[in-house]
């Protein structure tokens, strides 16, 4: 789940005009407030200077996790206070600060930011990721196992790659990862892949880019009209409507057919997520919780939370392996020793180096670098600083993973640093926080790791890999493009040779 980023520029075309109109208002306001009695001084975290009205909005840039990390380094500040329009925002940039926040104040930071654009896209905050904490959110937060769906889809990928390698074709690994995670989620959610149409994928991309937007009208209430003028509201309405139409048609189809047959999902898994939810609604098991919009919102959760994130992880793992042939060889040796032929999920427990490679990738390239922002529910004191209710909380998982005070050679890819530490150890110590923390941590962590591990093990176990046209490992372009998730900027192309 994620949120900042690149569409800033479209609202920002209007910023100069907004800035000058609002500066006069700001100065007048300041003059009048300075003549009234001042409230007692608060102890606030360090803040970079901002501009009137927009505060620090203009400083975010196209890679917010990098900008924020640089600010934290410049001020040597584990926590900093920014002003995003009229909203204060706390920036958390070290593991120790994250531990203090999520261990000692988890309840206080257990609600998500309330932003109109996001609420509208998510059925007025009915998805798990956007719902306020409470009975509905608790009930909705569950993801099932669905192991056989992952196995079937991964085997299909291997077959397609064997065919591609026979033709001598380049493999677009970014696309392989995206299609696999999309298809797995589609089958789990809907019981089939019919809705995994190109349009559905395009809509997901549009929704992700809206989530990654940082729209002026959302941060400065008096400038709500900017979202209207810049076309943001129109995009939100259109995307929501199209998603809603598709999800409604899925519900109607499943109601008509009385659910997908068990055999389509694999014996142990039983029903698709949509059928489980429809059944709960019919039996009234969920009381008032599951209206039609709730069901659609929970389906949307799986796609938004589960497709791009898992695909991004696989993409970065394969890129790092292509850049480090020695690590690729070591991993291939492990996988081929543990499993002959296709890898299945039972083999994964014995692949300890695979887990180190994945954890090291999550440290360097957390798919959602700023997690999903929270909002402080009450005034409180954190690390000695007074913070007001409504303050946004951004936890910079990217900066935490590269903290030079915690990691030797923080920018180097060295899976062995996790030789004696599991993901759980690292998460509990707040050394790496790719899945967030506390009660609002990721609901699909096990599901995502199982999907990614199985695909990566099969990719490296069944094939040898090389860059196209004799490309050298060190020349691989590792630059990022930031949606709410950080992808490689260019598709990852490679040649596969079956072994
Ligand atoms: C590598 C893959 C994934 C990564 C890196 C990831 C990361 C995250 C992060 C950072 C958050 C916010 C946590 C916080 O605020 O503390 C989150 C929340 C969430 N994720 Fe994931 N996620 C992944 C895969 C998945 C999958 C596969 C699903 C579902 C099928 C999923 C469902 C969710 C949901 C529902 C939430 C909201 C939880 C809440 O608000 O209570 N995620 N995820």
mmCIF file of N, CA and C and ligand atoms in Angstrom, residues 1 112 128-129 137 141 143 185 301-302 305-306 309-310 313 367-368 371-372 374 434-437 439-444 447-448, ligand 1:
data_model
loop_
_atom_site.group_PDB
_atom_site.id
_atom_site.type_symbol
_atom_site.label_atom_id
_atom_site.label_comp_id
_atom_site.label_asym_id
_atom_site.label_seq_id
_atom_site.Cartn_x
_atom_site.Cartn_y
_atom_site.Cartn_z
ATOM 1 N N UNK A 1 0.848 -1.171 0.000
ATOM 2 C CA UNK A 1 0.000 0.000 0.000
ATOM 3 C C UNK A 1 0.881 1.217 0.000
ATOM 4 N N UNK A 112 -5.511 5.614 9.295
ATOM 5 C CA UNK A 112 -4.873 6.105 8.068
ATOM 6 C C UNK A 112 -5.171 7.579 7.867
ATOM 7 N N UNK A 128 -9.775 -2.486 3.766
ATOM 8 C CA UNK A 128 -9.048 -2.700 5.025
ATOM 9 C C UNK A 128 -8.000 -1.612 5.187
ATOM 10 N N UNK A 129 -7.306 -1.338 4.082
ATOM 11 C CA UNK A 129 -6.176 -0.416 4.169
ATOM 12 C C UNK A 129 -6.607 1.006 4.510
ATOM 13 N N UNK A 137 -12.937 -3.034 10.478
ATOM 14 C CA UNK A 137 -11.568 -3.230 9.992
ATOM 15 C C UNK A 137 -11.013 -4.567 10.482
ATOM 16 N N UNK A 141 -9.900 -7.884 7.997
ATOM 17 C CA UNK A 141 -8.470 -8.090 7.778
ATOM 18 C C UNK A 141 -8.093 -9.577 7.824
ATOM 19 N N UNK A 143 -6.575 -12.821 5.096
ATOM 20 C CA UNK A 143 -6.234 -13.304 3.757
ATOM 21 C C UNK A 143 -6.008 -14.801 3.887
ATOM 22 N N UNK A 185 -3.702 -13.183 -7.781
ATOM 23 C CA UNK A 185 -4.710 -12.446 -6.989
ATOM 24 C C UNK A 185 -6.088 -12.561 -7.653
ATOM 25 N N UNK A 301 -9.071 -4.132 -2.240
ATOM 26 C CA UNK A 301 -7.925 -4.225 -1.332
ATOM 27 C C UNK A 301 -6.888 -5.225 -1.820
ATOM 28 N N UNK A 302 -7.390 -6.397 -2.226
ATOM 29 C CA UNK A 302 -6.462 -7.457 -2.615
ATOM 30 C C UNK A 302 -5.643 -7.030 -3.818
ATOM 31 N N UNK A 305 -3.394 -3.852 -2.736
ATOM 32 C CA UNK A 305 -2.348 -4.232 -1.777
ATOM 33 C C UNK A 305 -1.426 -5.304 -2.314
ATOM 34 N N UNK A 306 -1.958 -6.174 -3.181
ATOM 35 C CA UNK A 306 -1.235 -7.412 -3.440
ATOM 36 C C UNK A 306 -0.576 -7.593 -4.792
ATOM 37 N N UNK A 309 2.854 -4.626 -5.405
ATOM 38 C CA UNK A 309 3.866 -4.801 -4.353
ATOM 39 C C UNK A 309 4.673 -6.084 -4.579
ATOM 40 N N UNK A 310 3.959 -7.185 -4.787
ATOM 41 C CA UNK A 310 4.652 -8.469 -4.943
ATOM 42 C C UNK A 310 5.478 -8.458 -6.229
ATOM 43 N N UNK A 313 8.698 -6.535 -5.776
ATOM 44 C CA UNK A 313 9.706 -7.290 -5.025
ATOM 45 C C UNK A 313 10.442 -8.267 -5.957
ATOM 46 N N UNK A 367 9.191 -2.202 -1.411
ATOM 47 C CA UNK A 367 8.278 -1.822 -2.491
ATOM 48 C C UNK A 367 7.426 -0.588 -2.175
ATOM 49 N N UNK A 368 7.058 -0.419 -0.906
ATOM 50 C CA UNK A 368 6.267 0.766 -0.531
ATOM 51 C C UNK A 368 7.142 1.598 0.412
ATOM 52 N N UNK A 371 5.656 3.386 3.413
ATOM 53 C CA UNK A 371 4.525 2.629 3.965
ATOM 54 C C UNK A 371 3.215 3.300 3.538
ATOM 55 N N UNK A 372 2.156 3.030 4.258
ATOM 56 C CA UNK A 372 0.892 3.718 3.969
ATOM 57 C C UNK A 372 0.699 4.702 5.113
ATOM 58 N N UNK A 374 -0.061 7.149 8.146
ATOM 59 C CA UNK A 374 -1.035 7.112 9.240
ATOM 60 C C UNK A 374 -1.374 8.539 9.636
ATOM 61 N N UNK A 434 9.618 -3.361 5.717
ATOM 62 C CA UNK A 434 8.963 -3.274 4.405
ATOM 63 C C UNK A 434 7.463 -3.542 4.456
ATOM 64 N N UNK A 435 7.017 -4.262 5.491
ATOM 65 C CA UNK A 435 5.586 -4.570 5.582
ATOM 66 C C UNK A 435 4.889 -3.718 6.640
ATOM 67 N N UNK A 436 5.552 -2.658 7.070
ATOM 68 C CA UNK A 436 4.955 -1.800 8.074
ATOM 69 C C UNK A 436 5.085 -2.427 9.452
ATOM 70 N N UNK A 437 4.278 -1.940 10.379
ATOM 71 C CA UNK A 437 4.422 -2.423 11.750
ATOM 72 C C UNK A 437 3.127 -2.218 12.515
ATOM 73 N N UNK A 439 -0.467 -2.876 14.538
ATOM 74 C CA UNK A 439 -1.756 -3.466 14.133
ATOM 75 C C UNK A 439 -2.137 -3.138 12.699
ATOM 76 N N UNK A 440 -1.611 -2.041 12.136
ATOM 77 C CA UNK A 440 -1.937 -1.736 10.742
ATOM 78 C C UNK A 440 -0.898 -2.278 9.770
ATOM 79 N N UNK A 441 -0.033 -3.183 10.239
ATOM 80 C CA UNK A 441 0.956 -3.784 9.347
ATOM 81 C C UNK A 441 0.266 -4.573 8.231
ATOM 82 N N UNK A 442 1.060 -4.978 7.235
ATOM 83 C CA UNK A 442 0.515 -5.638 6.032
ATOM 84 C C UNK A 442 -0.295 -6.886 6.371
ATOM 85 N N UNK A 443 -1.478 -7.013 5.735
ATOM 86 C CA UNK A 443 -2.337 -8.174 5.975
ATOM 87 C C UNK A 443 -1.923 -9.351 5.091
ATOM 88 N N UNK A 444 -1.110 -9.071 4.061
ATOM 89 C CA UNK A 444 -0.832 -10.134 3.088
ATOM 90 C C UNK A 444 0.620 -10.558 3.066
ATOM 91 N N UNK A 447 1.281 -14.286 2.392
ATOM 92 C CA UNK A 447 0.812 -14.580 1.038
ATOM 93 C C UNK A 447 1.819 -14.040 0.013
ATOM 94 N N UNK A 448 2.258 -12.800 0.230
ATOM 95 C CA UNK A 448 3.176 -12.157 -0.723
ATOM 96 C C UNK A 448 4.509 -12.891 -0.756
HETATM 97 C C1 LIG B 1 5.873 -7.731 -1.176
HETATM 98 C C2 LIG B 1 4.582 -7.525 -1.052
HETATM 99 C C3 LIG B 1 3.937 -6.542 -0.116
HETATM 100 C C4 LIG B 1 4.470 -5.474 0.539
HETATM 101 C C5 LIG B 1 5.913 -4.974 0.514
HETATM 102 C C6 LIG B 1 3.404 -4.863 1.299
HETATM 103 C C7 LIG B 1 3.561 -3.745 2.097
HETATM 104 C C8 LIG B 1 2.547 -3.191 2.840
HETATM 105 C C9 LIG B 1 2.702 -2.019 3.675
HETATM 106 C C10 LIG B 1 3.997 -1.228 3.836
HETATM 107 C C11 LIG B 1 1.514 -1.771 4.255
HETATM 108 C C12 LIG B 1 1.211 -0.634 5.233
HETATM 109 C C13 LIG B 1 1.612 -1.096 6.596
HETATM 110 C C14 LIG B 1 1.614 -0.056 7.687
HETATM 111 O O1 LIG B 1 0.970 0.993 7.568
HETATM 112 O O2 LIG B 1 2.259 -0.296 8.726
HETATM 113 C C15 LIG B 1 0.588 -2.780 3.811
HETATM 114 C C16 LIG B 1 -0.726 -2.864 4.210
HETATM 115 C C17 LIG B 1 -1.616 -3.770 3.690
HETATM 116 N N1 LIG B 1 -1.343 -4.807 2.816
HETATM 117 FE FE1 LIG B 1 0.479 -5.256 2.049
HETATM 118 N N2 LIG B 1 2.254 -5.565 1.090
HETATM 119 C C18 LIG B 1 2.532 -6.611 0.241
HETATM 120 C C19 LIG B 1 1.635 -7.570 -0.206
HETATM 121 C C20 LIG B 1 0.314 -7.634 0.131
HETATM 122 C C21 LIG B 1 -0.624 -8.648 -0.342
HETATM 123 C C22 LIG B 1 -0.261 -9.822 -1.244
HETATM 124 C C23 LIG B 1 -1.847 -8.334 0.182
HETATM 125 C C24 LIG B 1 -3.181 -9.039 0.023
HETATM 126 C C25 LIG B 1 -3.428 -10.020 -0.763
HETATM 127 C C26 LIG B 1 -1.680 -7.146 0.992
HETATM 128 C C27 LIG B 1 -2.694 -6.529 1.688
HETATM 129 C C28 LIG B 1 -2.510 -5.451 2.532
HETATM 130 C C29 LIG B 1 -3.599 -4.836 3.282
HETATM 131 C C30 LIG B 1 -5.059 -5.264 3.255
HETATM 132 C C31 LIG B 1 -3.024 -3.789 4.016
HETATM 133 C C32 LIG B 1 -3.737 -2.841 4.961
HETATM 134 C C33 LIG B 1 -3.647 -3.327 6.391
HETATM 135 C C34 LIG B 1 -4.324 -2.386 7.375
HETATM 136 O O3 LIG B 1 -4.484 -1.199 7.093
HETATM 137 O O4 LIG B 1 -4.734 -2.860 8.451
HETATM 138 N N3 LIG B 1 -0.368 -6.755 0.936
HETATM 139 N N4 LIG B 1 1.239 -3.636 2.947
#
